[in-house]
C-alpha cells in the first residue's frame, strides 16, 4: 500500500516535471517605476516642457529595458501613468497627448518611420526601445483622438477624446496593439471610450496576451470578457494601484486574480510610497515573483521564466499536466504540485509551502445558522456574538473566533459564510473574526460584492476588525466556504509581512458551496478571503 503510493507519487512527479520541461516558456519582465512627477499637474504647460518632463521617465525606461533584455526578457511591462504622472485636468494634460493610430488599420513602426505622424515623440521613444532591445514592450500613455461633435454625439465639446491608453510594440518596434482604459478611476483628464474594446495581441514566443489597466481588474468588461469570452490566459496589466488592506492590496489581489481566473498576469505598478502605491509581480496560477515594498523610493525590475499558458500553444502538454483547468473552477491539490515541479526545474521559488497536514473536510454543509434551533443543542453551546464593523467602507457582519478550534457561521443578507478553523496561539493573544458582506460597494467606485473574510483584527476590540494590518503571529488551518450567488469568486490568503499564499484546494463542493482550504502555513494569517464580484448587480 505505502509502496504503491510512493511509486504513484514518484511517477506523477516525473510526468509533471517532464511535461513542464516540454512546456514552452518565455521570459517576462515588469518594472515598478518611481514616476518623476510634474509638481503642478493642474497647470497647463507647453508641448516642449511636457516632452522634457516625460523624457525624464523615458530615460529610466530605457535603462530598465536594457537591463531586462540582458536578462533575456522577451516582454516588458511598464506601469500606468508612469510617463506623465497623475492628477492632471482635462486641459492641463493636453500637451502630453499623442494621437495613437489604430494598429488594426495602420501598420506603423514609429522608430523606423518617425515622420509619418506628427507629435509622436513618446511613441517613437517606446518603439525604438522595443526595437533596440528586441523585446515586446507594453507602456501606458496619454492618448488623443480627434472627433467631430456634429456627427458623433459622444464626442466631447472640445472636439477630442482623451484616453488613458496602453500601447504595445513588437520586438521590431511596430505598434501592434492599443487599448483605451474602460474603467476610469476618478481621472478628470480622460474620457471613457465610447465603445468597449477587447484588445489582444499575439507573440511568437507565448501566443496571445490580453490587455487591461488598473481598476479594470474589478469589472467584467474587459477583464472577464477577455478570459471567458475570448479564452485569453495571459494578461499584461499596467496599473497605478493604491494598496488597501485587508482585502485589496495590489499584490494580494493580483495573486488572487491569477489563481481564480487561471491566468498569467504581468502586473506593473507605480511606486509612490506617499500615495500607498507599490506592488508588482509576475503571477501564474500556481507561482509568482513579486515585490511589495513601501519603504525604498527606488524602482524595481522583476524578471522571470514563465510557462506559456495560451491554450493554442499548450494543447498537447496541458492534458497531462492539468494546465488546462478552467477559469473560476477552483484547483485540486494535483495542480498545486506544479509548484514543486517548477522548483525542481530550478525556477524561482514561490512563497508558499504545499505539504498539507490533516485536512478538514465537511462531507455535508450541516452548519447551523445563528438563531436556528439546531444551534441550541449540544454541550458547550454559546450564544454567538454577532457584531458589525466597517471594512474598506463596507458594513460587515462578523463573529469572533473563540477557542482553539471551531466551526462558525455568519450571514449578511442572503450570503452565509462558514469557517472551520484550528489556531496555533491561545485566543487571548490575537483577535480574529469571520465577516460577511453582501451589497453594493459605493465608496471610490461602485461595484457589487459578496465577501467572506477571515481577518486578523488590529486590536483586541471588535471595532478594530477590518482595519489595516500586515502582521500576525497566529497560524491558522482553515476551510472557508460560502453560498455565493456568482462563480466569480477570488480566493485570497495573505500571511504576515505581505506573504502571498494560495489555497491547498478550492472549488465547489457537493452542496454547491464555494470553498477553499489551507493548512500548514509557516506564517501568521492576516487575511483569508473569498472575495466575489456580482457583475450583473453593479447597476442595481
Ligand atoms: C493627487 O490628488 C490626490 C487627491 O485628489 C492627492 O491625495 C494626491 O496627493 C495627489 N497626488 C499628486 C501626485 O499630486
Ligand atoms: C451596520 O449595519 C448594522 C445592521 O444593519 C447597523 O445597525 C449599523 O448601524 C451599521 N453601521 C454603520 C456604521 O452604518
Ligand atoms: C466542525 O464541523 C465538522 C463538520 O460538521 C465536524 O466534523 C467537526 O467536528 C466540527 N469541529 C468542531 C471543533 O466543532
Ligand atoms: C445562503 O444560505 C442561506 C441560509 O440557508 C439562505 O437563506 C440564502 O438564501 C442562501 N443564499 C443563496 C444565494 O443561495
Coordinates of N, CA and C in Angstrom, one line a residue, residues 75-213:
X75 N 9.3 40.1 -23.1 CA 8.3 41.0 -23.0 C 8.5 41.8 -21.7
X76 N 8.2 43.1 -21.8 CA 8.4 44.0 -20.6 C 7.2 44.9 -20.5
X77 N 6.7 45.0 -19.2 CA 5.5 45.9 -19.0 C 5.9 47.0 -18.1
X78 N 5.5 48.2 -18.5 CA 5.7 49.4 -17.6 C 4.3 49.8 -17.0
X79 N 4.3 50.6 -15.9 CA 3.1 50.9 -15.2 C 2.2 51.9 -15.9
X80 N 1.0 52.0 -15.4 CA 0.1 53.1 -15.8 C 0.6 54.4 -15.3
X81 N 0.3 55.5 -16.1 CA 0.6 56.8 -15.7 C 2.1 57.1 -15.5
X82 N 3.0 56.1 -15.9 CA 4.4 56.2 -15.5 C 5.2 57.2 -16.4
X83 N 4.6 57.6 -17.5 CA 5.3 58.5 -18.3 C 5.0 60.0 -18.0
X84 N 3.7 60.2 -17.7 CA 3.3 61.6 -17.5 C 2.9 61.9 -16.0
X85 N 2.6 60.9 -15.2 CA 2.2 61.1 -13.8 C 0.7 61.2 -13.7
X86 N 0.2 61.8 -12.6 CA -1.3 61.8 -12.5 C -1.7 63.2 -11.9
X87 N -3.0 63.3 -11.7 CA -3.7 64.5 -11.2 C -3.8 65.6 -12.2
X88 N -3.8 65.3 -13.5 CA -4.0 66.4 -14.5 C -5.5 66.7 -14.6
X89 N -5.7 67.9 -15.2 CA -7.1 68.2 -15.6 C -7.2 67.9 -17.1
X90 N -8.4 68.0 -17.6 CA -8.6 67.8 -19.0 C -7.8 68.7 -19.8
X91 N -7.7 70.0 -19.3 CA -6.9 71.0 -20.1 C -5.4 70.8 -19.9
X92 N -5.0 70.6 -18.7 CA -3.6 70.6 -18.4 C -2.8 69.4 -18.9
X93 N -3.6 68.3 -19.3 CA -2.9 67.1 -19.9 C -2.7 67.3 -21.4
X94 N -3.3 68.3 -21.9 CA -3.3 68.5 -23.4 C -1.9 68.4 -24.0
X95 N -0.9 69.1 -23.5 CA 0.5 69.0 -24.2 C 1.1 67.6 -24.0
X96 N 0.6 66.7 -23.2 CA 1.1 65.4 -23.0 C 0.5 64.4 -24.0
X97 N -0.6 64.8 -24.7 CA -1.3 63.8 -25.5 C -0.6 63.5 -26.8
X98 N -0.7 62.3 -27.3 CA -0.3 62.0 -28.7 C -1.4 61.2 -29.3
X99 N -1.6 61.4 -30.6 CA -2.5 60.5 -31.4 C -1.9 59.2 -31.6
X100 N -2.6 58.2 -31.2 CA -2.1 56.8 -31.4 C -2.9 56.1 -32.5
X101 N -2.3 55.9 -33.6 CA -3.1 55.3 -34.7 C -3.6 53.9 -34.4
X102 N -4.7 53.5 -35.0 CA -5.3 52.2 -34.7 C -4.5 51.1 -35.4
X103 N -3.7 50.3 -34.6 CA -2.9 49.3 -35.3 C -3.6 48.2 -36.0
X104 N -4.9 48.1 -35.9 CA -5.7 47.2 -36.7 C -5.9 47.7 -38.1
X105 N -5.7 49.0 -38.2 CA -5.9 49.7 -39.5 C -4.6 50.1 -40.2
X106 N -3.7 50.6 -39.4 CA -2.4 51.1 -39.9 C -1.3 50.3 -39.4
X107 N -0.4 49.9 -40.2 CA 0.9 49.2 -39.7 C 2.0 50.2 -39.7
X108 N 2.4 50.5 -38.5 CA 3.4 51.6 -38.3 C 4.5 51.3 -37.3
X109 N 5.7 51.5 -37.7 CA 6.8 51.4 -36.9 C 7.4 52.8 -36.6
X110 N 7.0 53.4 -35.4 CA 7.4 54.8 -35.2 C 8.9 55.0 -35.2
X111 N 9.7 54.0 -34.8 CA 11.1 54.2 -34.7 C 11.7 54.3 -36.1
X112 N 11.2 53.4 -37.0 CA 11.7 53.4 -38.4 C 11.1 54.5 -39.3
X113 N 9.8 54.9 -39.0 CA 9.1 55.9 -39.8 C 8.6 57.1 -38.9
X114 N 9.6 57.8 -38.2 CA 9.2 58.8 -37.3 C 8.3 60.0 -37.9
X115 N 8.5 60.2 -39.1 CA 7.9 61.4 -39.7 C 6.4 61.2 -40.1
X116 N 6.0 59.9 -40.1 CA 4.7 59.6 -40.6 C 3.5 60.3 -39.9
X117 N 3.7 60.4 -38.6 CA 2.6 61.1 -37.8 C 3.3 62.1 -36.9
X118 N 2.8 63.3 -36.9 CA 3.5 64.4 -36.1 C 3.1 64.3 -34.6
X119 N 4.0 65.0 -33.8 CA 3.8 65.0 -32.4 C 3.7 63.6 -31.8
X120 N 4.6 62.7 -32.1 CA 4.5 61.4 -31.6 C 5.9 61.0 -31.0
X121 N 6.5 61.9 -30.3 CA 7.8 61.6 -29.7 C 7.8 60.5 -28.7
X122 N 6.7 60.4 -27.9 CA 6.7 59.3 -26.9 C 6.6 58.0 -27.6
X123 N 5.7 57.9 -28.6 CA 5.6 56.6 -29.4 C 6.9 56.2 -30.0
X124 N 7.6 57.2 -30.5 CA 8.9 56.9 -31.2 C 9.9 56.4 -30.1
X125 N 10.0 57.0 -29.0 CA 10.9 56.5 -28.0 C 10.6 55.1 -27.6
X126 N 9.3 54.8 -27.4 CA 8.9 53.4 -26.9 C 9.2 52.4 -28.0
X127 N 8.9 52.8 -29.2 CA 9.1 51.9 -30.4 C 10.6 51.6 -30.5
X128 N 11.5 52.6 -30.4 CA 12.9 52.4 -30.5 C 13.4 51.5 -29.4
X129 N 12.8 51.7 -28.2 CA 13.2 50.9 -27.0 C 13.0 49.4 -27.3
X130 N 11.8 49.1 -27.9 CA 11.4 47.8 -28.2 C 12.4 47.2 -29.2
X131 N 12.7 48.0 -30.3 CA 13.5 47.6 -31.4 C 14.9 47.3 -30.9
X132 N 15.5 48.3 -30.2 CA 16.9 48.2 -29.8 C 17.1 47.0 -28.8
X133 N 16.1 46.7 -28.0 CA 16.3 45.7 -27.0 C 15.6 44.3 -27.5
X134 N 15.1 44.4 -28.7 CA 14.5 43.2 -29.2 C 13.5 42.5 -28.3
X135 N 12.6 43.3 -27.7 CA 11.5 42.7 -26.9 C 10.2 43.4 -27.1
X136 N 9.1 42.7 -26.8 CA 7.8 43.3 -26.8 C 7.7 44.2 -25.6
X137 N 7.1 45.4 -25.9 CA 7.1 46.4 -24.8 C 5.7 46.9 -24.7
X138 N 5.3 47.0 -23.4 CA 3.9 47.5 -23.1 C 4.0 48.7 -22.2
X139 N 3.4 49.8 -22.6 CA 3.5 51.0 -21.8 C 2.2 51.7 -21.9
X140 N 2.0 52.7 -20.9 CA 0.8 53.4 -20.8 C 1.0 54.9 -21.0
X141 N 0.2 55.6 -21.8 CA 0.5 57.0 -22.1 C -0.9 57.7 -22.2
X142 N -0.8 59.0 -22.5 CA -1.9 59.8 -22.7 C -2.2 59.9 -24.1
X143 N -3.4 59.4 -24.6 CA -3.7 59.3 -26.0 C -4.8 60.3 -26.4
X144 N -4.8 60.7 -27.6 CA -5.7 61.7 -28.2 C -6.4 61.1 -29.4
X145 N -7.7 61.4 -29.5 CA -8.4 61.1 -30.8 C -9.3 62.2 -31.2
X146 N -9.1 62.8 -32.3 CA -9.9 63.9 -32.8 C -11.3 63.4 -33.1
X147 N -12.3 64.1 -32.8 CA -13.6 63.7 -33.1 C -14.5 64.9 -33.6
X148 N -15.6 64.6 -34.1 CA -16.5 65.6 -34.7 C -17.8 65.6 -34.0
X149 N -18.1 66.6 -33.2 CA -19.3 66.5 -32.4 C -20.6 66.7 -33.2
X150 N -20.4 67.1 -34.5 CA -21.6 67.2 -35.3 C -22.1 65.8 -35.8
X151 N -21.1 64.9 -35.9 CA -21.5 63.6 -36.4 C -21.5 62.5 -35.3
X152 N -20.7 62.8 -34.2 CA -20.5 61.8 -33.1 C -21.1 62.5 -31.9
X153 N -22.2 62.0 -31.4 CA -22.8 62.7 -30.3 C -22.2 62.4 -28.9
X154 N -21.2 61.5 -28.9 CA -20.4 61.3 -27.7 C -19.1 62.1 -27.7
X155 N -18.8 62.7 -28.8 CA -17.6 63.5 -28.9 C -17.7 64.7 -27.9
X156 N -16.6 64.8 -27.1 CA -16.7 66.0 -26.1 C -16.7 67.3 -26.9
X157 N -17.2 68.3 -26.2 CA -17.4 69.7 -26.9 C -16.1 70.2 -27.5
X158 N -14.9 69.9 -26.9 CA -13.7 70.4 -27.4 C -13.2 69.7 -28.6
X159 N -14.0 68.7 -29.1 CA -13.6 68.0 -30.4 C -12.5 67.0 -30.3
X160 N -12.3 66.5 -29.1 CA -11.3 65.4 -29.0 C -11.6 64.5 -27.8
X161 N -11.3 63.2 -28.1 CA -11.3 62.3 -27.0 C -9.9 62.2 -26.4
X162 N -9.9 62.1 -25.1 CA -8.6 61.9 -24.4 C -8.7 60.6 -23.6
X163 N -7.8 59.7 -24.0 CA -7.9 58.3 -23.5 C -6.7 58.0 -22.7
X164 N -6.9 57.3 -21.6 CA -5.8 56.6 -20.9 C -5.5 55.4 -21.7
X165 N -4.3 55.4 -22.3 CA -4.0 54.5 -23.4 C -2.8 53.5 -23.2
X166 N -3.0 52.2 -23.4 CA -1.9 51.3 -23.4 C -1.4 51.1 -24.8
X167 N -0.1 51.0 -25.0 CA 0.4 50.7 -26.3 C 1.3 49.5 -26.2
X168 N 1.3 48.7 -27.3 CA 2.2 47.5 -27.3 C 3.0 47.6 -28.6
X169 N 4.3 47.4 -28.5 CA 5.2 47.3 -29.6 C 5.8 45.9 -29.7
X170 N 5.9 45.4 -30.9 CA 6.6 44.2 -31.1 C 8.1 44.4 -31.0
X171 N 8.9 43.3 -31.1 CA 10.3 43.4 -30.9 C 11.0 44.1 -32.0
X172 N 10.3 44.4 -33.2 CA 11.0 45.2 -34.2 C 10.5 46.7 -34.1
X173 N 9.7 47.0 -33.1 CA 9.2 48.4 -32.9 C 7.9 48.7 -33.5
X174 N 7.2 47.7 -34.2 CA 5.9 48.0 -34.8 C 4.9 48.1 -33.7
X175 N 4.0 49.1 -33.8 CA 2.9 49.3 -32.9 C 1.9 48.2 -33.2
X176 N 1.7 47.2 -32.2 CA 0.8 46.1 -32.5 C -0.5 46.1 -31.8
X177 N -0.6 46.9 -30.7 CA -1.9 46.9 -30.0 C -2.1 48.3 -29.3
X178 N -3.3 48.7 -29.2 CA -3.7 49.9 -28.5 C -4.9 49.6 -27.7
X179 N -4.9 49.9 -26.4 CA -6.1 49.7 -25.6 C -6.4 50.9 -24.8
X180 N -7.7 51.3 -24.8 CA -8.0 52.5 -24.0 C -8.8 52.1 -22.8
X181 N -8.3 52.5 -21.6 CA -8.9 52.0 -20.3 C -10.4 52.3 -20.2
X182 N -11.1 51.2 -19.9 CA -12.6 51.3 -19.9 C -13.1 51.8 -18.5
X183 N -12.5 51.4 -17.5 CA -13.0 51.7 -16.1 C -12.1 52.7 -15.5
X184 N -12.4 54.0 -15.7 CA -11.5 55.1 -15.2 C -11.7 55.1 -13.7
X185 N -10.7 55.6 -13.0 CA -10.8 55.7 -11.5 C -10.6 57.2 -11.2
X186 N -11.7 57.9 -11.3 CA -11.6 59.4 -11.0 C -10.5 60.1 -11.7
X187 N -10.4 60.0 -13.0 CA -9.4 60.6 -13.8 C -10.0 61.7 -14.7
X188 N -9.9 62.9 -14.1 CA -10.5 64.0 -14.8 C -10.0 64.3 -16.1
X189 N -8.7 63.9 -16.4 CA -8.1 64.2 -17.7 C -8.6 63.3 -18.8
X190 N -9.3 62.2 -18.5 CA -9.6 61.2 -19.5 C -11.1 61.0 -19.7
X191 N -11.4 60.5 -21.0 CA -12.7 60.1 -21.3 C -12.8 58.6 -21.3
X192 N -14.0 58.1 -21.0 CA -14.3 56.7 -21.1 C -14.5 56.4 -22.6
X193 N -13.9 55.4 -23.1 CA -14.1 55.1 -24.6 C -15.6 54.8 -24.9
X194 N -16.0 55.4 -26.0 CA -17.5 55.2 -26.3 C -17.8 53.8 -26.6
X195 N -16.9 53.0 -27.1 CA -17.1 51.5 -27.2 C -16.1 50.8 -26.4
X196 N -16.6 49.7 -25.8 CA -15.7 48.8 -25.0 C -14.9 48.1 -26.0
X197 N -13.6 48.0 -25.8 CA -12.7 47.3 -26.7 C -12.1 46.1 -25.9
X198 N -12.0 44.9 -26.6 CA -11.3 43.8 -26.1 C -10.0 43.8 -26.9
X199 N -8.9 44.0 -26.3 CA -7.6 44.1 -27.1 C -6.7 42.9 -26.8
X200 N -6.3 42.2 -27.8 CA -5.4 41.1 -27.7 C -4.3 41.2 -28.7
X201 N -3.1 40.8 -28.3 CA -2.0 40.8 -29.3 C -1.3 39.4 -29.2
X202 N -0.7 39.1 -30.3 CA -0.1 37.8 -30.4 C 1.4 37.9 -30.4
X203 N 2.1 37.0 -29.7 CA 3.6 37.0 -29.7 C 4.1 35.7 -30.3
X204 N 5.2 35.6 -30.9 CA 5.7 34.4 -31.4 C 6.2 33.4 -30.3
X205 N 6.5 34.0 -29.2 CA 7.1 33.1 -28.1 C 6.1 32.6 -27.1
X206 N 4.9 33.2 -27.0 CA 3.9 32.8 -26.0 C 2.5 32.8 -26.5
X207 N 2.2 33.1 -27.7 CA 0.9 33.2 -28.2 C 0.2 34.5 -27.7
X208 N -1.1 34.4 -27.4 CA -1.9 35.6 -27.2 C -1.8 36.2 -25.7
X209 N -1.8 37.5 -25.7 CA -2.0 38.2 -24.4 C -3.1 39.2 -24.5
X210 N -3.9 39.4 -23.5 CA -4.9 40.4 -23.4 C -4.4 41.6 -22.6
X211 N -5.1 42.7 -22.8 CA -4.6 43.9 -22.0 C -5.8 44.5 -21.2
X212 N -5.4 44.8 -19.9 CA -6.3 45.6 -19.1 C -5.5 46.6 -18.3
X213 N -6.2 47.6 -17.7 CA -5.4 48.6 -16.9 C -6.1 48.8 -15.6

